[in-house]
GROMACS .gro file of C-alpha atoms in nm:
model
  470
    1MET     CA    1   0.001   0.001   0.001
    2LEU     CA    2   0.151   0.332  -0.107
    3ALA     CA    3   0.176   0.612   0.152
    4PHE     CA    4   0.338   0.955   0.132
    5ALA     CA    5   0.422   1.252   0.352
    6LEU     CA    6   0.177   1.544   0.347
    7PRO     CA    7   0.216   1.806   0.068
    8PRO     CA    8   0.389   2.140   0.135
    9LYS     CA    9   0.063   2.335   0.104
   10GLY     CA   10  -0.108   2.096   0.345
   11PRO     CA   11  -0.136   2.336   0.643
   12GLU     CA   12  -0.259   2.622   0.425
   13ASN     CA   13  -0.513   2.400   0.251
   14THR     CA   14  -0.632   2.265   0.585
   15GLU     CA   15  -0.701   2.617   0.705
   16LEU     CA   16  -0.877   2.715   0.381
   17VAL     CA   17  -1.088   2.397   0.376
   18ALA     CA   18  -1.196   2.444   0.740
   19ARG     CA   19  -1.298   2.808   0.668
   20ARG     CA   20  -1.500   2.716   0.358
   21LEU     CA   21  -1.671   2.420   0.530
   22HIS     CA   22  -1.766   2.651   0.815
   23GLU     CA   23  -1.900   2.913   0.573
   24SER     CA   24  -2.109   2.651   0.388
   25THR     CA   25  -2.279   2.534   0.708
   26GLU     CA   26  -2.322   2.883   0.858
   27GLY     CA   27  -2.471   3.037   0.542
   28ASP     CA   28  -2.837   3.095   0.474
   29GLY     CA   29  -2.862   2.837   0.196
   30ILE     CA   30  -2.862   2.460   0.218
   31SER     CA   31  -2.507   2.329   0.229
   32GLU     CA   32  -2.416   2.073  -0.032
   33THR     CA   33  -2.296   1.727   0.075
   34VAL     CA   34  -2.185   1.410  -0.100
   35THR     CA   35  -2.225   1.058   0.034
   36VAL     CA   36  -1.949   0.796   0.025
   37GLU     CA   37  -1.946   0.445   0.164
   38TRP     CA   38  -1.715   0.397   0.459
   39ASN     CA   39  -1.679   0.073   0.659
   40GLY     CA   40  -2.007  -0.048   0.517
   41ARG     CA   41  -2.209   0.260   0.608
   42PRO     CA   42  -2.281   0.594   0.439
   43LEU     CA   43  -2.060   0.888   0.526
   44HIS     CA   44  -2.191   1.238   0.443
   45VAL     CA   45  -1.920   1.498   0.381
   46GLY     CA   46  -1.945   1.865   0.298
   47VAL     CA   47  -1.877   1.999  -0.054
   48ILE     CA   48  -1.680   2.313  -0.128
   49ASP     CA   49  -1.522   2.490  -0.424
   50MET     CA   50  -1.143   2.447  -0.415
   51PRO     CA   51  -0.892   2.645  -0.625
   52LEU     CA   52  -0.734   2.409  -0.877
   53ARG     CA   53  -0.394   2.564  -0.813
   54ASP     CA   54  -0.407   2.439  -0.457
   55VAL     CA   55  -0.515   2.075  -0.511
   56TYR     CA   56  -0.272   1.786  -0.565
   57TYR     CA   57  -0.308   1.478  -0.779
   58ASN     CA   58  -0.302   1.166  -0.563
   59PRO     CA   59   0.029   0.982  -0.627
   60ALA     CA   60  -0.130   0.664  -0.485
   61THR     CA   61  -0.434   0.663  -0.716
   62HIS     CA   62  -0.513   0.327  -0.873
   63ARG     CA   63  -0.617   0.510  -1.187
   64ILE     CA   64  -0.256   0.518  -1.316
   65ARG     CA   65  -0.078   0.280  -1.076
   66ALA     CA   66   0.050   0.053  -1.355
   67GLN     CA   67   0.166   0.353  -1.561
   68ARG     CA   68   0.382   0.513  -1.287
   69ASP     CA   69   0.699   0.345  -1.420
   70HIS     CA   70   0.643   0.456  -1.779
   71ASP     CA   71   0.931   0.706  -1.752
   72PRO     CA   72   1.187   0.560  -1.507
   73ASP     CA   73   1.349   0.895  -1.426
   74LEU     CA   74   1.019   1.070  -1.353
   75ALA     CA   75   0.898   0.761  -1.166
   76ARG     CA   76   1.194   0.788  -0.928
   77GLY     CA   77   1.111   1.157  -0.874
   78LEU     CA   78   0.747   1.072  -0.814
   79LYS     CA   79   0.852   0.824  -0.544
   80SER     CA   80   1.090   1.059  -0.370
   81ASP     CA   81   0.883   1.383  -0.397
   82PRO     CA   82   0.534   1.331  -0.533
   83TRP     CA   83   0.434   1.693  -0.461
   84SER     CA   84   0.701   1.864  -0.671
   85VAL     CA   85   0.595   2.049  -0.987
   86GLU     CA   86   0.771   1.793  -1.202
   87SER     CA   87   0.602   1.496  -1.030
   88GLN     CA   88   0.257   1.659  -1.044
   89GLU     CA   89   0.302   1.734  -1.415
   90TYR     CA   90   0.402   1.373  -1.470
   91LEU     CA   91   0.080   1.257  -1.297
   92ASP     CA   92  -0.120   1.501  -1.510
   93ARG     CA   93   0.037   1.347  -1.822
   94LEU     CA   94  -0.041   0.992  -1.711
   95LEU     CA   95  -0.399   1.079  -1.626
   96ARG     CA   96  -0.450   1.213  -1.979
   97GLY     CA   97  -0.275   0.920  -2.152
   98LYS     CA   98  -0.388   0.584  -2.280
   99PRO     CA   99  -0.328   0.301  -2.032
  100ALA     CA  100  -0.125   0.099  -2.284
  101SER     CA  101   0.049   0.404  -2.440
  102PRO     CA  102   0.072   0.690  -2.187
  103ASP     CA  103   0.237   0.926  -2.436
  104GLU     CA  104  -0.088   0.929  -2.643
  105THR     CA  105  -0.402   1.107  -2.528
  106ASP     CA  106  -0.677   0.870  -2.422
  107PRO     CA  107  -1.001   0.905  -2.626
  108ASP     CA  108  -1.191   0.874  -2.296
  109PHE     CA  109  -1.009   1.185  -2.174
  110GLU     CA  110  -1.101   1.370  -2.494
  111ALA     CA  111  -1.464   1.268  -2.436
  112LEU     CA  112  -1.445   1.406  -2.079
  113LEU     CA  113  -1.307   1.735  -2.215
  114ASP     CA  114  -1.598   1.757  -2.459
  115SER     CA  115  -1.845   1.687  -2.181
  116LEU     CA  116  -1.702   1.950  -1.948
  117ARG     CA  117  -1.699   2.207  -2.232
  118SER     CA  118  -2.072   2.171  -2.286
  119VAL     CA  119  -2.190   2.082  -1.936
  120ASP     CA  120  -2.018   2.204  -1.623
  121GLN     CA  121  -1.893   1.964  -1.356
  122GLN     CA  122  -2.194   1.756  -1.251
  123GLU     CA  123  -2.059   1.548  -0.963
  124PRO     CA  124  -1.812   1.667  -0.698
  125GLY     CA  125  -1.476   1.503  -0.658
  126LEU     CA  126  -1.336   1.403  -0.326
  127MET     CA  127  -1.022   1.521  -0.141
  128THR     CA  128  -0.851   1.533   0.195
  129HIS     CA  129  -0.825   1.842   0.413
  130GLU     CA  130  -0.466   1.882   0.281
  131GLY     CA  131  -0.590   1.906  -0.080
  132ILE     CA  132  -0.502   1.559  -0.203
  133LEU     CA  133  -0.759   1.437  -0.456
  134VAL     CA  134  -0.904   1.098  -0.374
  135ASN     CA  135  -1.169   1.094  -0.647
  136GLY     CA  136  -1.172   1.328  -0.943
  137ASN     CA  137  -0.805   1.329  -1.043
  138THR     CA  138  -0.887   1.293  -1.415
  139ARG     CA  139  -1.161   1.557  -1.386
  140ALA     CA  140  -0.908   1.794  -1.232
  141ALA     CA  141  -0.670   1.731  -1.521
  142ALA     CA  142  -0.949   1.802  -1.769
  143LEU     CA  143  -1.063   2.119  -1.589
  144ARG     CA  144  -0.705   2.247  -1.587
  145ARG     CA  145  -0.679   2.167  -1.957
  146LEU     CA  146  -0.989   2.379  -2.016
  147GLY     CA  147  -0.849   2.670  -1.815
  148ARG     CA  148  -1.093   2.644  -1.528
  149THR     CA  149  -0.983   2.778  -1.193
  150SER     CA  150  -1.174   2.571  -0.940
  151ILE     CA  151  -1.319   2.224  -0.875
  152ARG     CA  152  -1.610   2.112  -0.655
  153VAL     CA  153  -1.498   1.854  -0.404
  154GLY     CA  154  -1.630   1.673  -0.101
  155VAL     CA  155  -1.386   1.683   0.192
  156LEU     CA  156  -1.302   1.367   0.386
  157PRO     CA  157  -1.259   1.374   0.764
  158ARG     CA  158  -0.921   1.502   0.889
  159SER     CA  159  -0.854   1.174   1.067
  160PHE     CA  160  -0.835   0.972   0.745
  161THR     CA  161  -0.507   0.784   0.691
  162TRP     CA  162  -0.358   0.667   0.360
  163ASP     CA  163  -0.517   0.328   0.414
  164ASP     CA  164  -0.854   0.503   0.452
  165ILE     CA  165  -0.791   0.709   0.141
  166ASN     CA  166  -0.711   0.403  -0.070
  167ALA     CA  167  -1.009   0.215   0.063
  168VAL     CA  168  -1.248   0.502  -0.018
  169GLU     CA  169  -1.106   0.537  -0.369
  170LEU     CA  170  -1.153   0.167  -0.433
  171THR     CA  171  -1.510   0.171  -0.298
  172LEU     CA  172  -1.598   0.460  -0.529
  173GLN     CA  173  -1.449   0.283  -0.828
  174LEU     CA  174  -1.640  -0.039  -0.764
  175ARG     CA  175  -1.985   0.126  -0.740
  176PRO     CA  176  -2.224  -0.006  -1.006
  177ASP     CA  177  -2.267   0.349  -1.141
  178LYS     CA  178  -1.895   0.412  -1.192
  179ARG     CA  179  -1.825   0.637  -1.489
  180ARG     CA  180  -1.490   0.501  -1.605
  181ASP     CA  181  -1.329   0.165  -1.523
  182TYR     CA  182  -0.976   0.120  -1.405
  183SER     CA  183  -0.755  -0.025  -1.675
  184TYR     CA  184  -0.710  -0.399  -1.660
  185ILE     CA  185  -0.368  -0.396  -1.490
  186ASN     CA  186  -0.474  -0.135  -1.239
  187ARG     CA  187  -0.767  -0.355  -1.137
  188LEU     CA  188  -0.522  -0.643  -1.085
  189ILE     CA  189  -0.305  -0.422  -0.867
  190ALA     CA  190  -0.605  -0.312  -0.660
  191MET     CA  191  -0.701  -0.677  -0.600
  192GLU     CA  192  -0.345  -0.758  -0.499
  193GLU     CA  193  -0.337  -0.476  -0.246
  194GLN     CA  194  -0.666  -0.591  -0.094
  195GLU     CA  195  -0.525  -0.940  -0.045
  196GLU     CA  196  -0.202  -0.805   0.103
  197MET     CA  197  -0.414  -0.619   0.359
  198GLY     CA  198  -0.526  -0.963   0.480
  199ARG     CA  199  -0.877  -0.965   0.332
  200GLU     CA  200  -1.036  -1.296   0.235
  201ALA     CA  201  -1.035  -1.386  -0.136
  202ALA     CA  202  -1.409  -1.443  -0.134
  203ASP     CA  203  -1.474  -1.093   0.007
  204ILE     CA  204  -1.245  -0.928  -0.249
  205ALA     CA  205  -1.412  -1.116  -0.533
  206ARG     CA  206  -1.756  -1.001  -0.412
  207ASP     CA  207  -1.640  -0.636  -0.395
  208PHE     CA  208  -1.503  -0.656  -0.750
  209HIS     CA  209  -1.827  -0.824  -0.872
  210ILE     CA  210  -1.644  -1.131  -1.002
  211GLN     CA  211  -1.650  -1.503  -0.919
  212LEU     CA  212  -1.392  -1.649  -0.682
  213LYS     CA  213  -1.236  -1.854  -0.962
  214THR     CA  214  -1.199  -1.533  -1.167
  215PHE     CA  215  -1.023  -1.363  -0.877
  216ARG     CA  216  -0.778  -1.653  -0.852
  217GLN     CA  217  -0.719  -1.634  -1.227
  218GLU     CA  218  -0.647  -1.260  -1.202
  219ARG     CA  219  -0.403  -1.314  -0.917
  220TRP     CA  220  -0.221  -1.580  -1.123
  221ILE     CA  221  -0.203  -1.346  -1.421
  222LEU     CA  222  -0.052  -1.063  -1.216
  223GLY     CA  223   0.202  -1.308  -1.077
  224VAL     CA  224   0.299  -1.406  -1.435
  225ILE     CA  225   0.328  -1.038  -1.535
  226ARG     CA  226   0.553  -0.955  -1.237
  227ASP     CA  227   0.768  -1.258  -1.325
  228MET     CA  228   0.802  -1.137  -1.682
  229ILE     CA  229   0.897  -0.790  -1.566
  230GLU     CA  230   1.165  -0.927  -1.338
  231ARG     CA  231   1.307  -1.150  -1.611
  232SER     CA  232   1.309  -0.865  -1.866
  233ALA     CA  233   1.572  -0.666  -1.671
  234THR     CA  234   1.897  -0.610  -1.865
  235PRO     CA  235   2.249  -0.514  -1.754
  236GLU     CA  236   2.195  -0.174  -1.919
  237GLY     CA  237   1.906  -0.103  -1.685
  238ALA     CA  238   1.618  -0.160  -1.928
  239GLN     CA  239   1.310  -0.332  -1.796
  240LEU     CA  240   0.947  -0.375  -1.893
  241GLY     CA  241   0.676  -0.208  -1.686
  242LEU     CA  242   0.326  -0.300  -1.582
  243SER     CA  243   0.176  -0.072  -1.846
  244ASP     CA  244   0.345  -0.280  -2.119
  245PHE     CA  245   0.090  -0.554  -2.049
  246GLU     CA  246  -0.220  -0.338  -2.090
  247GLY     CA  247  -0.418  -0.460  -2.388
  248HIS     CA  248  -0.322  -0.828  -2.342
  249GLN     CA  249  -0.614  -0.911  -2.109
  250GLU     CA  250  -0.784  -1.172  -2.325
  251ASN     CA  251  -0.455  -1.330  -2.430
  252LEU     CA  252  -0.348  -1.365  -2.066
  253LYS     CA  253  -0.683  -1.513  -1.964
  254GLU     CA  254  -0.654  -1.765  -2.248
  255LEU     CA  255  -0.302  -1.844  -2.126
  256HIS     CA  256  -0.432  -1.925  -1.781
  257ARG     CA  257  -0.712  -2.149  -1.909
  258THR     CA  258  -0.472  -2.345  -2.131
  259TYR     CA  259  -0.210  -2.366  -1.853
  260GLU     CA  260  -0.457  -2.513  -1.605
  261LYS     CA  261  -0.587  -2.760  -1.862
  262VAL     CA  262  -0.240  -2.886  -1.956
  263ARG     CA  263  -0.116  -2.881  -1.594
  264ALA     CA  264  -0.383  -3.135  -1.503
  265SER     CA  265  -0.179  -3.397  -1.691
  266SER     CA  266   0.176  -3.251  -1.689
  267GLN     CA  267   0.330  -2.960  -1.499
  268GLU     CA  268   0.633  -2.952  -1.729
  269GLN     CA  269   0.425  -2.940  -2.043
  270ALA     CA  270   0.216  -2.662  -1.890
  271GLU     CA  271   0.535  -2.463  -1.817
  272ARG     CA  272   0.657  -2.511  -2.171
  273VAL     CA  273   0.323  -2.398  -2.316
  274LYS     CA  274   0.326  -2.097  -2.082
  275GLU     CA  275   0.675  -1.991  -2.190
  276ASN     CA  276   0.597  -2.028  -2.560
  277ARG     CA  277   0.274  -1.829  -2.526
  278ILE     CA  278   0.445  -1.556  -2.323
  279ALA     CA  279   0.697  -1.517  -2.600
  280ALA     CA  280   0.419  -1.486  -2.857
  281ILE     CA  281   0.228  -1.235  -2.641
  282ILE     CA  282   0.536  -1.016  -2.598
  283LEU     CA  283   0.578  -1.025  -2.973
  284ASP     CA  284   0.222  -0.885  -3.000
  285PHE     CA  285   0.042  -1.181  -3.153
  286ALA     CA  286  -0.333  -1.192  -3.101
  287LYS     CA  287  -0.523  -1.452  -2.901
  288THR     CA  288  -0.654  -1.609  -3.222
  289LYS     CA  289  -0.293  -1.681  -3.316
  290THR     CA  290  -0.148  -1.786  -2.981
  291ARG     CA  291  -0.421  -2.038  -2.904
  292VAL     CA  292  -0.264  -2.288  -3.142
  293ILE     CA  293   0.040  -2.308  -2.911
  294GLY     CA  294   0.006  -2.643  -2.738
  295GLU     CA  295   0.226  -2.914  -2.586
  296ASP     CA  296   0.402  -3.001  -2.914
  297PHE     CA  297   0.443  -2.648  -3.047
  298GLN     CA  298   0.800  -2.596  -2.934
  299GLY     CA  299   0.941  -2.925  -3.064
  300ASP     CA  300   0.735  -2.944  -3.386
  301TYR     CA  301   0.746  -2.579  -3.496
  302LEU     CA  302   0.921  -2.319  -3.279
  303GLU     CA  303   1.271  -2.464  -3.253
  304GLU     CA  304   1.282  -2.500  -3.626
  305SER     CA  305   1.156  -2.146  -3.687
  306LEU     CA  306   1.381  -1.980  -3.427
  307PRO     CA  307   1.705  -2.178  -3.453
  308THR     CA  308   1.929  -1.882  -3.362
  309LEU     CA  309   1.748  -1.817  -3.034
  310PHE     CA  310   1.740  -2.186  -2.940
  311GLU     CA  311   2.113  -2.230  -3.011
  312GLY     CA  312   2.291  -2.223  -2.678
  313ALA     CA  313   1.960  -2.202  -2.490
  314GLY     CA  314   2.035  -2.528  -2.306
  315SER     CA  315   2.045  -2.580  -1.937
  316GLY     CA  316   2.411  -2.479  -1.890
  317GLY     CA  317   2.507  -2.405  -1.534
  318GLU     CA  318   2.292  -2.488  -1.233
  319SER     CA  319   1.925  -2.565  -1.279
  320PRO     CA  320   1.673  -2.362  -1.082
  321ALA     CA  321   1.561  -2.513  -0.752
  322GLY     CA  322   1.204  -2.540  -0.877
  323ILE     CA  323   0.926  -2.379  -1.074
  324SER     CA  324   0.724  -2.127  -0.873
  325ILE     CA  325   0.352  -2.112  -0.951
  326PRO     CA  326   0.236  -1.749  -0.984
  327GLY     CA  327  -0.019  -1.652  -0.723
  328LEU     CA  328   0.068  -1.948  -0.500
  329SER     CA  329   0.343  -1.987  -0.236
  330VAL     CA  330   0.446  -2.329  -0.366
  331ALA     CA  331   0.695  -2.466  -0.614
  332VAL     CA  332   0.730  -2.792  -0.806
  333ALA     CA  333   1.031  -3.001  -0.909
  334PRO     CA  334   1.315  -2.844  -1.115
  335PRO     CA  335   1.227  -2.805  -1.485
  336SER     CA  336   1.344  -3.036  -1.761
  337ASP     CA  337   1.578  -2.926  -2.036
  338PRO     CA  338   1.295  -2.834  -2.280
  339VAL     CA  339   1.144  -2.606  -2.018
  340ILE     CA  340   1.483  -2.447  -1.943
  341ARG     CA  341   1.538  -2.387  -2.316
  342ALA     CA  342   1.192  -2.237  -2.349
  343ARG     CA  343   1.254  -2.001  -2.054
  344ALA     CA  344   1.591  -1.898  -2.197
  345VAL     CA  345   1.433  -1.806  -2.534
  346THR     CA  346   1.148  -1.620  -2.363
  347ASP     CA  347   1.402  -1.428  -2.150
  348GLN     CA  348   1.588  -1.318  -2.465
  349ILE     CA  349   1.266  -1.191  -2.617
  350LEU     CA  350   1.161  -1.015  -2.294
  351GLN     CA  351   1.496  -0.843  -2.261
  352ALA     CA  352   1.503  -0.743  -2.628
  353ARG     CA  353   1.155  -0.594  -2.595
  354ALA     CA  354   1.255  -0.406  -2.276
  355THR     CA  355   1.566  -0.268  -2.449
  356TRP     CA  356   1.369  -0.164  -2.754
  357SER     CA  357   1.115   0.020  -2.534
  358SER     CA  358   1.375   0.183  -2.309
  359ARG     CA  359   1.451   0.557  -2.323
  360ASN     CA  360   1.784   0.515  -2.139
  361VAL     CA  361   1.995   0.299  -2.368
  362PRO     CA  362   2.212   0.408  -2.660
  363ASP     CA  363   2.040   0.423  -3.002
  364ALA     CA  364   2.266   0.154  -3.139
  365VAL     CA  365   2.160  -0.085  -2.862
  366ARG     CA  366   1.794  -0.005  -2.919
  367GLU     CA  367   1.826  -0.062  -3.294
  368ALA     CA  368   1.997  -0.397  -3.235
  369ALA     CA  369   1.713  -0.495  -3.001
  370GLN     CA  370   1.456  -0.389  -3.261
  371ARG     CA  371   1.620  -0.608  -3.521
  372GLU     CA  372   1.619  -0.899  -3.276
  373ILE     CA  373   1.245  -0.847  -3.206
  374THR     CA  374   1.172  -0.826  -3.580
  375GLU     CA  375   1.353  -1.151  -3.651
  376ALA     CA  376   1.190  -1.321  -3.354
  377ARG     CA  377   0.846  -1.208  -3.471
  378LYS     CA  378   0.913  -1.344  -3.821
  379GLY     CA  379   1.021  -1.679  -3.679
  380MET     CA  380   0.723  -1.693  -3.443
  381ARG     CA  381   0.489  -1.612  -3.727
  382ARG     CA  382   0.636  -1.897  -3.935
  383ALA     CA  383   0.583  -2.137  -3.644
  384LEU     CA  384   0.228  -2.016  -3.578
  385ASP     CA  385   0.133  -2.031  -3.947
  386ALA     CA  386   0.263  -2.388  -3.973
  387ALA     CA  387   0.079  -2.489  -3.658
  388GLU     CA  388  -0.241  -2.327  -3.783
  389ARG     CA  389  -0.207  -2.503  -4.120
  390ASP     CA  390  -0.167  -2.842  -3.956
  391ASP     CA  391  -0.453  -2.767  -3.717
  392ARG     CA  392  -0.680  -2.685  -4.011
  393LEU     CA  393  -0.585  -3.009  -4.182
  394ARG     CA  394  -0.662  -3.207  -3.868
  395LYS     CA  395  -0.998  -3.033  -3.836
  396VAL     CA  396  -1.079  -3.105  -4.197
  397ARG     CA  397  -1.011  -3.473  -4.147
  398GLN     CA  398  -1.219  -3.477  -3.831
  399THR     CA  399  -1.499  -3.277  -3.991
  400THR     CA  400  -1.529  -3.520  -4.283
  401ALA     CA  401  -1.593  -3.812  -4.054
  402GLU     CA  402  -1.821  -3.601  -3.828
  403ARG     CA  403  -2.032  -3.498  -4.126
  404LEU     CA  404  -2.071  -3.861  -4.234
  405ASP     CA  405  -2.180  -3.944  -3.882
  406ASP     CA  406  -2.439  -3.667  -3.903
  407ALA     CA  407  -2.556  -3.810  -4.241
  408ARG     CA  408  -2.582  -4.157  -4.091
  409ALA     CA  409  -2.792  -4.024  -3.802
  410SER     CA  410  -3.020  -3.851  -4.057
  411ILE     CA  411  -3.062  -4.175  -4.251
  412ASP     CA  412  -3.144  -4.362  -3.928
  413GLN     CA  413  -3.410  -4.099  -3.857
  414SER     CA  414  -3.537  -4.139  -4.214
  415VAL     CA  415  -3.586  -4.513  -4.153
  416SER     CA  416  -3.816  -4.427  -3.857
  417ASP     CA  417  -3.998  -4.163  -4.061
  418LEU     CA  418  -4.042  -4.406  -4.350
  419VAL     CA  419  -4.199  -4.672  -4.123
  420GLN     CA  420  -4.443  -4.416  -3.986
  421ALA     CA  421  -4.529  -4.286  -4.333
  422LEU     CA  422  -4.589  -4.638  -4.468
  423GLY     CA  423  -4.805  -4.724  -4.169
  424SER     CA  424  -5.021  -4.418  -4.218
  425GLN     CA  425  -5.011  -4.447  -4.595
  426SER     CA  426  -4.884  -4.087  -4.622
  427LEU     CA  427  -4.559  -4.149  -4.806
  428ASP     CA  428  -4.492  -3.922  -5.105
  429GLU     CA  429  -4.330  -4.189  -5.316
  430ALA     CA  430  -4.215  -3.958  -5.597
  431SER     CA  431  -4.036  -3.726  -5.353
  432PHE     CA  432  -3.887  -4.023  -5.172
  433ASP     CA  433  -3.753  -4.168  -5.500
  434SER     CA  434  -3.603  -3.829  -5.603
  435ALA     CA  435  -3.433  -3.791  -5.261
  436LEU     CA  436  -3.278  -4.136  -5.297
  437LEU     CA  437  -3.137  -4.045  -5.639
  438ARG     CA  438  -2.981  -3.734  -5.491
  439VAL     CA  439  -2.828  -3.945  -5.214
  440ARG     CA  440  -2.690  -4.183  -5.477
  441SER     CA  441  -2.538  -3.889  -5.670
  442SER     CA  442  -2.372  -3.752  -5.357
  443LEU     CA  443  -2.232  -4.095  -5.262
  444ALA     CA  444  -2.091  -4.129  -5.613
  445LYS     CA  445  -1.910  -3.793  -5.576
  446LEU     CA  446  -1.776  -3.902  -5.235
  447ALA     CA  447  -1.658  -4.233  -5.381
  448ARG     CA  448  -1.473  -4.059  -5.668
  449GLN     CA  449  -1.283  -3.833  -5.428
  450ALA     CA  450  -1.209  -4.122  -5.190
  451SER     CA  451  -1.071  -4.337  -5.476
  452ARG     CA  452  -0.835  -4.056  -5.577
  453GLY     CA  453  -0.711  -3.942  -5.236
  454VAL     CA  454  -0.730  -4.223  -4.984
  455SER     CA  455  -0.407  -4.422  -5.007
  456THR     CA  456  -0.501  -4.702  -4.763
  457ARG     CA  457  -0.847  -4.829  -4.837
  458GLY     CA  458  -1.024  -4.971  -4.536
  459GLU     CA  459  -1.339  -5.176  -4.540
  460GLY     CA  460  -1.563  -4.868  -4.544
  461VAL     CA  461  -1.386  -4.695  -4.838
  462SER     CA  462  -1.383  -5.025  -5.037
  463TRP     CA  463  -1.756  -5.067  -4.979
  464LEU     CA  464  -1.826  -4.708  -5.089
  465ILE     CA  465  -1.632  -4.743  -5.413
  466LYS     CA  466  -1.793  -5.080  -5.497
  467ALA     CA  467  -2.141  -4.950  -5.414
  468SER     CA  468  -2.096  -4.650  -5.644
  469GLU     CA  469  -1.982  -4.879  -5.924
  470ASP     CA  470  -2.288  -5.098  -5.886
   0.00000   0.00000   0.00000
């Protein structure tokens, strides 16, 4: 749970807030309040107008928690002094940016600007007595962008701690009438923090309006992401960040489903599939592509398509003590050589991607990493295309037999229908005869194709060909 010292204007803001709250209650009109949920009960707090120049963006907000490390230098400044002009400008930039690409303005932010241009602020934000925004950070950024000078905010009790602030923010976000969702990774972080506070998984799942099994899936996914980030670190200081995994939600969920399915029969095969899919995800392949990566993908396709990366990717040196399972405090036996090789290749791709994305490495190093990613992506595409092609062929073979089974079932049903029609003397004999001729024509076509393409003729194929000749 993040916590920070109070901002430099804290005492001045506390005095201003106290004065304005007093004026709102002592005036002739009805004072405005806003209701928030606190410890399972409603809490009514007074609303005031606060000068925008005096409020602070909340450095602990879950709205941009995953994006904080987007710029490593500014992230360090944000951690050491979140109230400085530079840090507050960095937060302003992150609040305006896309979750997956913070340097680009989020269309949702543009929509908020358009709304505030035509209709003034409808709902108050929420802040502490010291001027730290708990709810309404993005609205404050938009109002500043529009040149407004004040923001309407409800004021939390002075006794609130950082734990209280984070809890209130999360409660507001999870209301059914929330205006804008947290990004996927920021939701994962919020769940993680709730669990670290000692809350039961079932309670957290209920608060996030998801099933318990979904909560466990999300915790596993965040564990995998943190593992990838750690493994992406390079000697030059490059490293992937949480925001690099925004946009991969469905791919990561598919990864978990496949991992659990394969793990039921083999932990090692599950680890190999996980590593191969992680590599494909980092190379930006869609879920429709990565789902063909199964137990045999590495040996049948990937090693042949990425020979350079797999060369020297053996176990060399000491093997790891065991495989840790993300989201669980357990480990299994040390991995086999194919798993070690898979991890080594994935590490190369992770580190190349981190280097390519880094702002703090020489251009020549970045360009070399970009070439490595390009070549890895070409090789992965070749492997995926080959796997897809073989998968299609397998499905075609299976579909041919399945269609014949469907036809057989229809004929069996026709036997029953024929018996009933004969019994009731309602058979349309001309239509029945025409249908039989069409069946004969179709069987003849099937026989011709089978005689040309089936190399080993079983009893069924032999019967079909002979029947069509008769």
